[in-house]
XYZ file of N, CA, C and O in Angstrom:
296
model
N 29.430 30.669 -2.595
C 30.015 29.413 -1.666
C 30.108 28.713 -2.807
O 29.586 28.280 -4.171
N 31.029 27.848 -2.543
C 31.838 26.797 -4.061
C 31.150 25.304 -3.653
O 30.088 25.316 -3.040
N 31.452 24.396 -5.035
C 30.790 23.551 -5.144
C 30.858 22.445 -3.760
O 29.716 22.086 -3.371
N 32.036 22.102 -3.343
C 32.540 21.751 -2.035
C 31.396 22.323 -0.687
O 31.221 21.231 -0.305
N 31.359 23.462 -0.854
C 31.122 23.696 0.462
C 29.383 23.515 0.422
O 28.682 23.134 1.135
N 28.878 23.690 -0.796
C 27.496 23.373 -1.194
C 27.365 21.739 -0.701
O 26.036 21.458 -0.295
N 27.790 20.897 -1.284
C 27.934 19.596 -1.362
C 28.034 19.371 0.474
O 27.108 18.643 0.983
N 28.713 19.577 0.919
C 28.793 19.928 2.800
C 27.606 20.417 3.154
O 26.851 19.162 4.015
N 27.077 21.386 2.909
C 25.584 21.820 3.275
C 24.679 21.151 3.475
O 23.592 20.522 4.034
N 24.635 20.532 1.925
C 23.531 19.479 1.312
C 23.618 18.499 2.310
O 22.543 17.769 2.581
N 24.727 17.735 2.468
C 25.090 16.656 3.400
C 24.220 16.866 4.837
O 24.013 15.956 5.084
N 24.577 18.018 5.395
C 24.372 18.452 6.709
C 22.931 18.490 6.729
O 22.374 17.839 7.686
N 22.275 18.958 5.781
C 21.067 19.208 6.134
C 20.024 17.823 5.701
O 19.144 17.377 6.421
N 20.658 17.013 5.141
C 19.798 15.573 4.783
C 20.127 14.835 6.202
O 19.153 14.099 6.546
N 21.490 14.778 6.554
C 21.513 14.166 8.195
C 20.295 14.616 8.981
O 20.049 13.854 10.277
N 20.023 15.953 8.978
C 19.090 16.120 9.919
C 17.856 15.932 9.810
O 16.500 15.994 10.364
N 17.196 15.388 8.335
C 16.079 14.941 8.104
C 15.652 13.595 8.842
O 15.900 12.500 8.940
N 14.442 13.796 9.523
C 13.770 12.392 9.781
C 12.606 11.765 9.381
O 12.666 10.524 9.504
N 11.937 12.510 8.712
C 10.948 11.521 7.608
C 11.407 10.791 6.700
O 11.674 11.303 5.807
N 11.254 9.665 6.434
C 11.307 8.862 5.711
C 11.106 9.294 4.091
O 11.561 9.044 3.396
N 9.800 9.565 4.016
C 9.261 10.015 2.786
C 10.093 10.857 2.156
O 10.538 11.000 1.000
N 10.613 12.145 2.853
C 11.473 12.886 2.225
C 12.728 12.369 1.782
O 13.041 12.789 0.538
N 13.154 11.572 2.731
C 14.535 10.895 2.226
C 14.566 10.231 1.281
O 15.612 10.311 0.146
N 13.560 9.346 0.749
C 13.271 8.513 -0.301
C 12.910 9.469 -1.523
O 13.748 9.269 -2.646
N 12.033 10.461 -1.393
C 12.425 11.124 -2.278
C 13.239 12.337 -3.163
O 13.892 12.384 -4.034
N 14.009 12.679 -2.062
C 15.676 12.921 -2.530
C 16.158 11.927 -3.004
O 17.118 12.452 -4.270
N 16.248 10.621 -2.466
C 17.072 9.477 -2.986
C 16.491 9.045 -4.672
O 17.076 9.273 -5.752
N 15.240 9.017 -4.876
C 14.858 9.181 -6.074
C 15.297 10.214 -7.132
O 15.208 9.950 -8.431
N 15.167 11.546 -6.773
C 15.543 12.984 -7.572
C 16.975 12.668 -7.718
O 17.360 12.533 -8.823
N 17.592 12.035 -7.054
C 19.321 12.241 -7.192
C 19.768 10.856 -7.834
O 20.281 10.736 -9.164
N 18.865 9.488 -8.055
C 18.675 8.470 -9.287
C 18.721 9.134 -10.484
O 19.230 8.437 -11.257
N 17.369 10.133 -10.639
C 17.110 10.299 -11.781
C 18.242 10.940 -12.308
O 18.343 10.972 -13.615
N 18.741 12.247 -11.481
C 19.599 13.509 -12.228
C 21.071 12.395 -12.071
O 21.545 12.722 -13.577
N 21.233 11.274 -11.992
C 22.414 11.083 -12.089
C 22.313 9.503 -12.820
O 23.275 8.981 -13.485
N 20.999 9.153 -13.774
C 20.590 8.278 -14.613
C 20.932 7.148 -13.892
O 20.972 6.006 -14.404
N 20.857 6.715 -12.602
C 20.934 5.545 -11.750
C 19.326 5.021 -11.562
O 18.269 5.763 -11.412
N 19.284 3.725 -11.384
C 17.723 3.324 -10.961
C 16.950 3.015 -12.107
O 17.742 3.566 -13.151
N 16.123 2.495 -11.544
C 14.481 2.698 -12.521
C 13.909 3.140 -12.698
O 13.366 3.961 -11.567
N 13.304 3.830 -14.039
C 12.141 4.726 -13.789
C 10.940 3.981 -14.448
O 11.079 3.699 -15.469
N 9.728 4.010 -13.482
C 8.777 3.167 -13.391
C 7.834 3.770 -14.293
O 7.477 4.983 -13.781
N 7.062 3.235 -15.459
C 6.037 3.848 -15.978
C 4.709 3.114 -16.219
O 4.850 1.663 -15.949
N 3.650 3.470 -16.024
C 2.584 2.593 -16.042
C 2.192 2.320 -17.676
O 2.476 2.562 -18.302
N 1.200 1.277 -17.882
C 1.008 0.504 -19.100
C 0.486 2.030 -20.314
O 0.761 1.617 -21.252
N -0.513 2.936 -19.930
C -0.594 4.049 -20.597
C 0.534 4.479 -21.009
O 0.564 4.850 -22.532
N 1.640 4.855 -20.205
C 2.676 5.589 -20.936
C 4.016 4.796 -21.783
O 4.701 5.057 -22.278
N 3.986 3.765 -21.387
C 4.316 2.612 -22.309
C 3.791 2.466 -23.462
O 4.533 2.348 -24.510
N 2.661 2.176 -23.941
C 2.173 2.456 -25.071
C 2.145 3.592 -25.624
O 2.436 3.575 -27.123
N 2.152 5.033 -24.791
C 2.643 6.397 -25.539
C 4.244 6.447 -26.394
O 4.246 6.436 -26.872
N 4.750 5.833 -25.300
C 6.311 5.332 -25.762
C 6.885 4.742 -27.220
O 7.395 5.533 -27.988
N 5.627 3.747 -27.309
C 5.739 2.769 -27.932
C 5.425 3.586 -29.614
O 5.745 3.429 -30.840
N 4.251 4.430 -29.303
C 3.830 5.371 -30.474
C 4.728 6.062 -30.932
O 4.686 6.267 -32.145
N 5.197 6.766 -30.059
C 6.074 7.907 -30.081
C 7.342 7.308 -31.162
O 7.807 7.552 -32.209
N 7.517 6.119 -30.769
C 9.100 5.491 -30.869
C 8.485 5.006 -32.753
O 9.718 5.043 -33.698
N 7.346 4.862 -32.707
C 6.886 4.407 -34.161
C 6.606 5.814 -35.118
O 5.976 5.703 -35.972
N 6.777 6.865 -34.393
C 6.474 8.324 -35.188
C 4.962 8.672 -35.250
O 4.818 9.506 -36.224
N 4.425 7.971 -34.205
C 2.750 8.291 -34.476
C 2.969 9.451 -33.111
O 2.874 9.097 -31.953
N 2.750 10.930 -33.907
C 2.684 12.114 -32.372
C 1.497 12.707 -32.495
O 0.834 12.428 -33.496
N 1.083 13.399 -31.607
C 0.084 14.341 -31.499
C 0.401 15.671 -32.226
O 1.604 16.130 -31.866
N -0.590 16.222 -32.518
C -0.451 17.778 -33.041
C -0.723 18.248 -31.695
O -1.230 17.933 -30.639
N -0.263 19.659 -31.772
C -0.523 20.481 -30.489
C -1.914 20.732 -29.777
O -2.135 20.591 -28.450
N -2.615 20.501 -30.928
C -3.739 20.553 -29.891
C -4.452 19.575 -29.626
O -4.984 19.180 -28.531
N -4.414 18.416 -29.834
C -4.650 16.672 -29.240
C -3.926 17.016 -28.183
O -4.471 16.317 -26.908
N -2.660 17.107 -27.994
C -1.878 17.166 -26.675
C -2.265 18.469 -25.796
O -1.861 17.872 -24.642
N -2.618 19.268 -25.989
C -3.072 20.437 -24.897
C -4.648 19.743 -24.198
O -4.754 19.881 -23.291
N -5.241 19.402 -25.514
C -6.530 18.587 -24.827
C -6.211 17.285 -23.602
O -6.668 17.344 -22.746
N -5.520 16.291 -24.333
C -4.936 15.533 -23.195
C -4.565 16.129 -21.909
O -5.160 15.263 -20.753
N -3.807 16.816 -22.126
C -3.080 17.428 -20.940
C -4.823 17.998 -20.275
O -4.631 18.017 -18.841
N -5.377 18.725 -20.436
C -6.593 19.506 -20.170
C -6.959 18.164 -19.455
O -7.993 18.257 -18.095
N -7.692 16.572 -20.100
C -8.088 15.948 -19.627
C -7.390 15.473 -18.149
O -8.130 15.142 -17.022
N -6.162 15.358 -18.238
C -5.517 14.628 -17.178
C -5.173 15.652 -15.946
O -5.386 15.120 -14.954
N -5.770 16.883 -16.271
C -5.537 17.519 -15.115
C -7.134 17.767 -14.669
O -7.265 17.876 -13.361
N -7.788 17.625 -15.591
C -9.443 17.641 -14.794
C -9.623 16.565 -14.117
O -10.446 16.165 -13.412
N -8.895 15.266 -14.151
C -9.300 14.199 -13.475
C -8.393 14.353 -11.957
O -8.898 13.416 -11.169
N -7.411 15.012 -11.996
C -6.873 15.386 -10.536
C -7.654 15.817 -9.858
O -8.215 16.934 -9.371
């Protein structure tokens, strides 16, 4: 399929979707891919971004431990 054909196929499939939640998720994904809209982060994420900008980074073991803790919370 060409790019134009894929776009038309995608548009046709999207027009058939009835569930608002799915349409909203597609919209968010497209905004992210196109660099549009706002990406929202929580306070912990903002703090971590600030730390990274100040060259405070985790070593691999600490990062893996943080990931494991986060996964166990879910």
